[in-house]
PDB file of C-alpha atoms in Angstrom:
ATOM      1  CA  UNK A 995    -303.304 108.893   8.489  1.00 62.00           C
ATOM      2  CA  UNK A 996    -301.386 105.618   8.265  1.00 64.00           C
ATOM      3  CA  UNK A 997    -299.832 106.974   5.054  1.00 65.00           C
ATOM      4  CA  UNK A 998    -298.478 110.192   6.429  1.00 65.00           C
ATOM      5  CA  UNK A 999    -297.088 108.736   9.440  1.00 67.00           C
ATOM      6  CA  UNK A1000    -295.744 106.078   6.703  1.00 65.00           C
ATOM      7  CA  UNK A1001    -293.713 109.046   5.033  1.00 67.00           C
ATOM      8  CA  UNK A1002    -292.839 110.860   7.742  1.00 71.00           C
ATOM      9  CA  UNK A1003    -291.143 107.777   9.429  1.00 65.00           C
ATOM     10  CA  UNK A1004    -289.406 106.955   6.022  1.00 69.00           C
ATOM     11  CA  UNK A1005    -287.982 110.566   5.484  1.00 65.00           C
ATOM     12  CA  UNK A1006    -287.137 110.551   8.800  1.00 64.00           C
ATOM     13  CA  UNK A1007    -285.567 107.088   8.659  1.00 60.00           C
ATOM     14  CA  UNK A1008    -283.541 108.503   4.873  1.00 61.00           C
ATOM     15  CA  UNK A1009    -281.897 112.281   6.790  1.00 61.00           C
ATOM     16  CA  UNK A1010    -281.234 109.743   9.978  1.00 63.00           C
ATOM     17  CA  UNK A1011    -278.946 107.119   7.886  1.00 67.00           C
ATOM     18  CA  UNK A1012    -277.428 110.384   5.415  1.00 66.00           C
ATOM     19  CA  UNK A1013    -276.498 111.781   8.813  1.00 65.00           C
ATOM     20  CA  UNK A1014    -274.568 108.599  10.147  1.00 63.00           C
ATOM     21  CA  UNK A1015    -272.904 107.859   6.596  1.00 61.00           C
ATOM     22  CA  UNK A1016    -271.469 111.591   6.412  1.00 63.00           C
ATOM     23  CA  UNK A1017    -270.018 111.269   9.839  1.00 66.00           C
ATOM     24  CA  UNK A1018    -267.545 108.075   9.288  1.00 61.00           C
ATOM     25  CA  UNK A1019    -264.268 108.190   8.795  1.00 65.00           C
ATOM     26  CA  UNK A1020    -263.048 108.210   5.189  1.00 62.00           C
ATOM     27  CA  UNK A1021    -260.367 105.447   4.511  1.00 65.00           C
ATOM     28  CA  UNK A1022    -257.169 107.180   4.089  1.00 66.00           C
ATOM     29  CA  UNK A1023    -255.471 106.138   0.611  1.00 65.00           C
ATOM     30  CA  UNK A1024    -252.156 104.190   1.854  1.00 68.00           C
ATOM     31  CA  UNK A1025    -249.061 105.950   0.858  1.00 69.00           C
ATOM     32  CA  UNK A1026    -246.284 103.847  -0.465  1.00 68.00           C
ATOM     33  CA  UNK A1027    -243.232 102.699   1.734  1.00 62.00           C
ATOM     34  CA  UNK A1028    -240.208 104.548   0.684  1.00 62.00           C
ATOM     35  CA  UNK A1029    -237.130 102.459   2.147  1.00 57.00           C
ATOM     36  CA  UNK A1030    -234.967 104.187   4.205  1.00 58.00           C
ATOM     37  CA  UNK A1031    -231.877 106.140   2.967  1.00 58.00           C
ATOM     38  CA  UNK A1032    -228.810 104.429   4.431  1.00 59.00           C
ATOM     39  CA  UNK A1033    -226.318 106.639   5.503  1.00 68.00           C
ATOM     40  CA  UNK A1034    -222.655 106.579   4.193  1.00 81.00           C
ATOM     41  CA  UNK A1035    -220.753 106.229   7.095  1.00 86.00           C
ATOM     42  CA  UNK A1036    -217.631 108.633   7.814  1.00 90.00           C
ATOM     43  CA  UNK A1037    -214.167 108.018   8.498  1.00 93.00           C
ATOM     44  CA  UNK A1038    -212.625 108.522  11.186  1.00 95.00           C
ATOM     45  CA  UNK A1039    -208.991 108.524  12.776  1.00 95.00           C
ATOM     46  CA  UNK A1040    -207.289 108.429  15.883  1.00 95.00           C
ATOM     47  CA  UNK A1041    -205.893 111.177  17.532  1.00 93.00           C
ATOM     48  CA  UNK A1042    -204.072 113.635  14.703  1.00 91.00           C
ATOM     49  CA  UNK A1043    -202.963 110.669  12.178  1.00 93.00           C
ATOM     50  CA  UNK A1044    -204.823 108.801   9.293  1.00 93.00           C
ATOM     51  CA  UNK A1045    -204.746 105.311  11.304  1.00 95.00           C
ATOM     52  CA  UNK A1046    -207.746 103.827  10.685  1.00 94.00           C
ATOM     53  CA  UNK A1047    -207.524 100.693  12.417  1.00 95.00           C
ATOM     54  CA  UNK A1048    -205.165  97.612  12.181  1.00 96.00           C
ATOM     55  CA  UNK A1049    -201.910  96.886  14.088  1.00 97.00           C
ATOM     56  CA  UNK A1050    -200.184  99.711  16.086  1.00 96.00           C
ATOM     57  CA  UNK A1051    -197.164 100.101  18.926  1.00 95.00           C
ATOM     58  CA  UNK A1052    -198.084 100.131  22.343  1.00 93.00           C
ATOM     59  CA  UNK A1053    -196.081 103.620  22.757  1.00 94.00           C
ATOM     60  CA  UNK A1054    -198.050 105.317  19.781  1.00 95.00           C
ATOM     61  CA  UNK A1055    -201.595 104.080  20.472  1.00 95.00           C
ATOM     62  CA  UNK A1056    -201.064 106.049  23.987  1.00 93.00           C
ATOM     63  CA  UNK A1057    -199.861 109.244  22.257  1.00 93.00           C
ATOM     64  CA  UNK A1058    -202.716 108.948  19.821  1.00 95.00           C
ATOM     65  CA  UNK A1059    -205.988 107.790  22.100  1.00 94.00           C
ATOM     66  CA  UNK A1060    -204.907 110.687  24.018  1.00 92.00           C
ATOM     67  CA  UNK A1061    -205.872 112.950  21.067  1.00 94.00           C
ATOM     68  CA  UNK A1062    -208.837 111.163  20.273  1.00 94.00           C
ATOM     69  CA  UNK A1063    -211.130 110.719  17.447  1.00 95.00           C
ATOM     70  CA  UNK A1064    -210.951 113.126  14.454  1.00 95.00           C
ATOM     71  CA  UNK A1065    -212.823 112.970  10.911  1.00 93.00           C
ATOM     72  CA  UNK A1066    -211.208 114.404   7.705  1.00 86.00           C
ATOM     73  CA  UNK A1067    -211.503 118.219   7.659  1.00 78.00           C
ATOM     74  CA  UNK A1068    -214.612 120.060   6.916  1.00 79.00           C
ATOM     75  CA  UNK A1069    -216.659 116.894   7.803  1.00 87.00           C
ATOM     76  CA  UNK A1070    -217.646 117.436  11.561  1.00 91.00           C
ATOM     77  CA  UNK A1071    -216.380 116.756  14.721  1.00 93.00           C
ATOM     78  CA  UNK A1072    -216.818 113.410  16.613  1.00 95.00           C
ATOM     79  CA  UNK A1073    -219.865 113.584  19.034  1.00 95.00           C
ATOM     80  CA  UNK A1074    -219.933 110.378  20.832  1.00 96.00           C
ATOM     81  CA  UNK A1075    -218.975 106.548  20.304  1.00 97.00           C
ATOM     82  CA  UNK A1076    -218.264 103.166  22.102  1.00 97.00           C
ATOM     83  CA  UNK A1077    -215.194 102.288  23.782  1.00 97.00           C
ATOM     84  CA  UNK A1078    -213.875  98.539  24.033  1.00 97.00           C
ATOM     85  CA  UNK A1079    -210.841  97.223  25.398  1.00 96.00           C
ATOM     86  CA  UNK A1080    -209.397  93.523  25.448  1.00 95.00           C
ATOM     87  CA  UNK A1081    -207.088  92.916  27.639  1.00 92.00           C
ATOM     88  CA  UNK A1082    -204.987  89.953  27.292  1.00 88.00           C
ATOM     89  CA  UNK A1083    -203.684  88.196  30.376  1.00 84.00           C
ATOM     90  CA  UNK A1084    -201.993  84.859  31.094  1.00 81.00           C
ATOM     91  CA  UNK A1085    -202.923  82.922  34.334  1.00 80.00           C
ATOM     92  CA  UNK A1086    -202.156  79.867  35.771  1.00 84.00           C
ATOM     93  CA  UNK A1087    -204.854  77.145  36.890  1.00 84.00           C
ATOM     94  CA  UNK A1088    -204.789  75.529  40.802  1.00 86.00           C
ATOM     95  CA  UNK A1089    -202.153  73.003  39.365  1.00 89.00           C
ATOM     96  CA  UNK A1090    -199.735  75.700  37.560  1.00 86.00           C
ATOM     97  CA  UNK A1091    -201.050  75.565  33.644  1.00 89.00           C
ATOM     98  CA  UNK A1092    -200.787  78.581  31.920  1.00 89.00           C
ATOM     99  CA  UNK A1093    -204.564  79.523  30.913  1.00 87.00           C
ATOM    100  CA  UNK A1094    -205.204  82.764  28.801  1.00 86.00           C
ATOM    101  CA  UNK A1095    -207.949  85.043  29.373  1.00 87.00           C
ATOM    102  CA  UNK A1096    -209.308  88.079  27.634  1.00 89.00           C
ATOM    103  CA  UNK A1097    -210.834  90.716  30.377  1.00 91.00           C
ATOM    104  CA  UNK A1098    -213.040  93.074  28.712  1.00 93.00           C
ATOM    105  CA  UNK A1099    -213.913  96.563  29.341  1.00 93.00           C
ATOM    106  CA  UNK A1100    -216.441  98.929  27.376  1.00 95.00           C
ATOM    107  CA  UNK A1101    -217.030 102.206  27.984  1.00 96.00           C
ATOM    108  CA  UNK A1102    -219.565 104.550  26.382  1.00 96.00           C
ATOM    109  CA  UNK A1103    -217.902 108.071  26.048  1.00 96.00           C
ATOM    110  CA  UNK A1104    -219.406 111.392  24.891  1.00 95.00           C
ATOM    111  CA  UNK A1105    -217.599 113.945  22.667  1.00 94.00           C
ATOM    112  CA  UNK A1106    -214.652 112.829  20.802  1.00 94.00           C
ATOM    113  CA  UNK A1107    -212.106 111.767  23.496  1.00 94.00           C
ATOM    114  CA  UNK A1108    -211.814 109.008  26.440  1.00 95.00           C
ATOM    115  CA  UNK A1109    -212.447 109.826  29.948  1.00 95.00           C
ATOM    116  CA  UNK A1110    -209.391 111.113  31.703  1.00 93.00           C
ATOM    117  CA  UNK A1111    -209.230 107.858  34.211  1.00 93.00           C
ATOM    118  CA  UNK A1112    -209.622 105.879  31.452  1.00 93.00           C
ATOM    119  CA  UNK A1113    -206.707 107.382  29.360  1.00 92.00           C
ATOM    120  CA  UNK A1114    -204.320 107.211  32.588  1.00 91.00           C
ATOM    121  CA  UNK A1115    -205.623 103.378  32.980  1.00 91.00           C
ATOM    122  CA  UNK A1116    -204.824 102.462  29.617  1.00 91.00           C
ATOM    123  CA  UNK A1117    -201.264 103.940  29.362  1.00 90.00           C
ATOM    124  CA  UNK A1118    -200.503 101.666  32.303  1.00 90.00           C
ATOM    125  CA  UNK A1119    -202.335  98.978  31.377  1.00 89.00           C
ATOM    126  CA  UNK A1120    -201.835  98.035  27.830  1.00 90.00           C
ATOM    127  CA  UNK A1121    -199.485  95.692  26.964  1.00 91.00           C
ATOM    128  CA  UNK A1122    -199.070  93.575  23.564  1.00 91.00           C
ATOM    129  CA  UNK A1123    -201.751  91.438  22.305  1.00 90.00           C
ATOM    130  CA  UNK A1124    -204.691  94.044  23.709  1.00 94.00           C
ATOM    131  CA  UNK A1125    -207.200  95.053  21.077  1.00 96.00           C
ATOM    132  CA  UNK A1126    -208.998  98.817  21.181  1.00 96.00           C
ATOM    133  CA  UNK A1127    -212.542  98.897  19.804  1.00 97.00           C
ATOM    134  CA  UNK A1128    -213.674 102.291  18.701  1.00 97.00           C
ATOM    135  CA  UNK A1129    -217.634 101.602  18.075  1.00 96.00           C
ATOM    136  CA  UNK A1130    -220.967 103.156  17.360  1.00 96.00           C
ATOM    137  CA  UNK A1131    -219.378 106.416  16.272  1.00 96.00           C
ATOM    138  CA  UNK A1132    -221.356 109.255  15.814  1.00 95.00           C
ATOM    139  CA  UNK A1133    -220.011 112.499  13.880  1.00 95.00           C
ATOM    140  CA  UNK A1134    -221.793 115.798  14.200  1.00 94.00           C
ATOM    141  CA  UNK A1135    -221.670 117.334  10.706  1.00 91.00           C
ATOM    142  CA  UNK A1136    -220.836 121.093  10.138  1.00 89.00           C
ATOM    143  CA  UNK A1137    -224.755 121.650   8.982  1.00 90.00           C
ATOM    144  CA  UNK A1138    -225.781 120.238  12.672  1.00 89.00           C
ATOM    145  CA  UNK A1139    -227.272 116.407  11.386  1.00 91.00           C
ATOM    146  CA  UNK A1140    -225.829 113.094  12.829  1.00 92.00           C
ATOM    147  CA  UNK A1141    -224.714 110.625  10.791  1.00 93.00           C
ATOM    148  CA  UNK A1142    -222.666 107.660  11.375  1.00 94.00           C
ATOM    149  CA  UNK A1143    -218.467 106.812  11.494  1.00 94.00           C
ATOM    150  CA  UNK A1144    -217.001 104.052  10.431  1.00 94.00           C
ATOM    151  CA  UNK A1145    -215.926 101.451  13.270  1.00 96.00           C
ATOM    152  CA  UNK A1146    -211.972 100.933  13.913  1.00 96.00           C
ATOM    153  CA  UNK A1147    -210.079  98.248  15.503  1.00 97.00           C
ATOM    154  CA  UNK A1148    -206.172  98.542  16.930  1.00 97.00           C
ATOM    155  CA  UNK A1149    -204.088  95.354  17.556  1.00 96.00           C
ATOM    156  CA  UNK A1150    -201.403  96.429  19.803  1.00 95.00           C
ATOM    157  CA  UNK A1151    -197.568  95.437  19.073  1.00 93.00           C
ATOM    158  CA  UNK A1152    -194.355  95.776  20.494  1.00 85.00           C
TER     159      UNK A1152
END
């Protein structure tokens, strides 16, 4: 009697363990780590010109920001990006020394143009020695994906 109960306890013990082992998780095989593509970035323009950045007049920076941002034909349309703006201003201390300071403004803007307060600001406002930022671009491609524009940067002269 000891013997059967012996056998019975050991099949028992055998189907109990073949159950648990068929019920854990099978280790997944790791897949390799592609990097990530990077992106060319597009160029862009301001307003209807190829001025990519670089010194410009005070009087044609206003016509052109006014246009906004394009990209070269067939590529897309401009979706959204960062605007900066330095402005540079001379003051004078409690004792009358000239001291320069740069006020900054940034303004994230969606679609491809400024705000309309911010385009009436700035033709009032700018003045030689300002400096436009046009950041964190993004161009919406004619097939519908996202992809990034190339920063630009305006000195203004004269």
């Amino acid at each position: 009697m000891k013997h059967v109960s012996f056998y019975i306890g050991s099949v028992a013990l055998c189907l109990f363990s073949m159950a648990v082992w068929a019920q854990k998780p099978k280790k997944e095989m790791k897949k390799p780590v592609t990097p990530p593509v990077a992106m060319k970035e597009t160029q862009v323009y301001l307003g209807n010109s190829l001025l990519s950045g670089g010194e410009i007049t005070k009087h044609q920076f206003d016509s052109l920001v006014a246009q906004g941002l394009k990209t070269d034909m067939g590529v897309g349309t401009v979706s959204g990006f960062t605007f900066s703006y330095a402005e540079r201003g001379i003051f004078e201390d409690s004792v009358g020394n000239p001291i320069e300071r740069v006020e900054l403004l940034s303004e994230v803007c969606k679609g491809d143009t400024l705000p309309a307060y911010l385009k009436s600001s700035l033709v009032e406002r700018s003045k030689r020695g300002d400096t436009a930022y046009f950041e964190h671009v993004a161009v919406r491609t004619v097939d519908g994906a996202v992809v990034p524009g190339k920063s630009m940067k305006f000195v203004l002269t004269k």
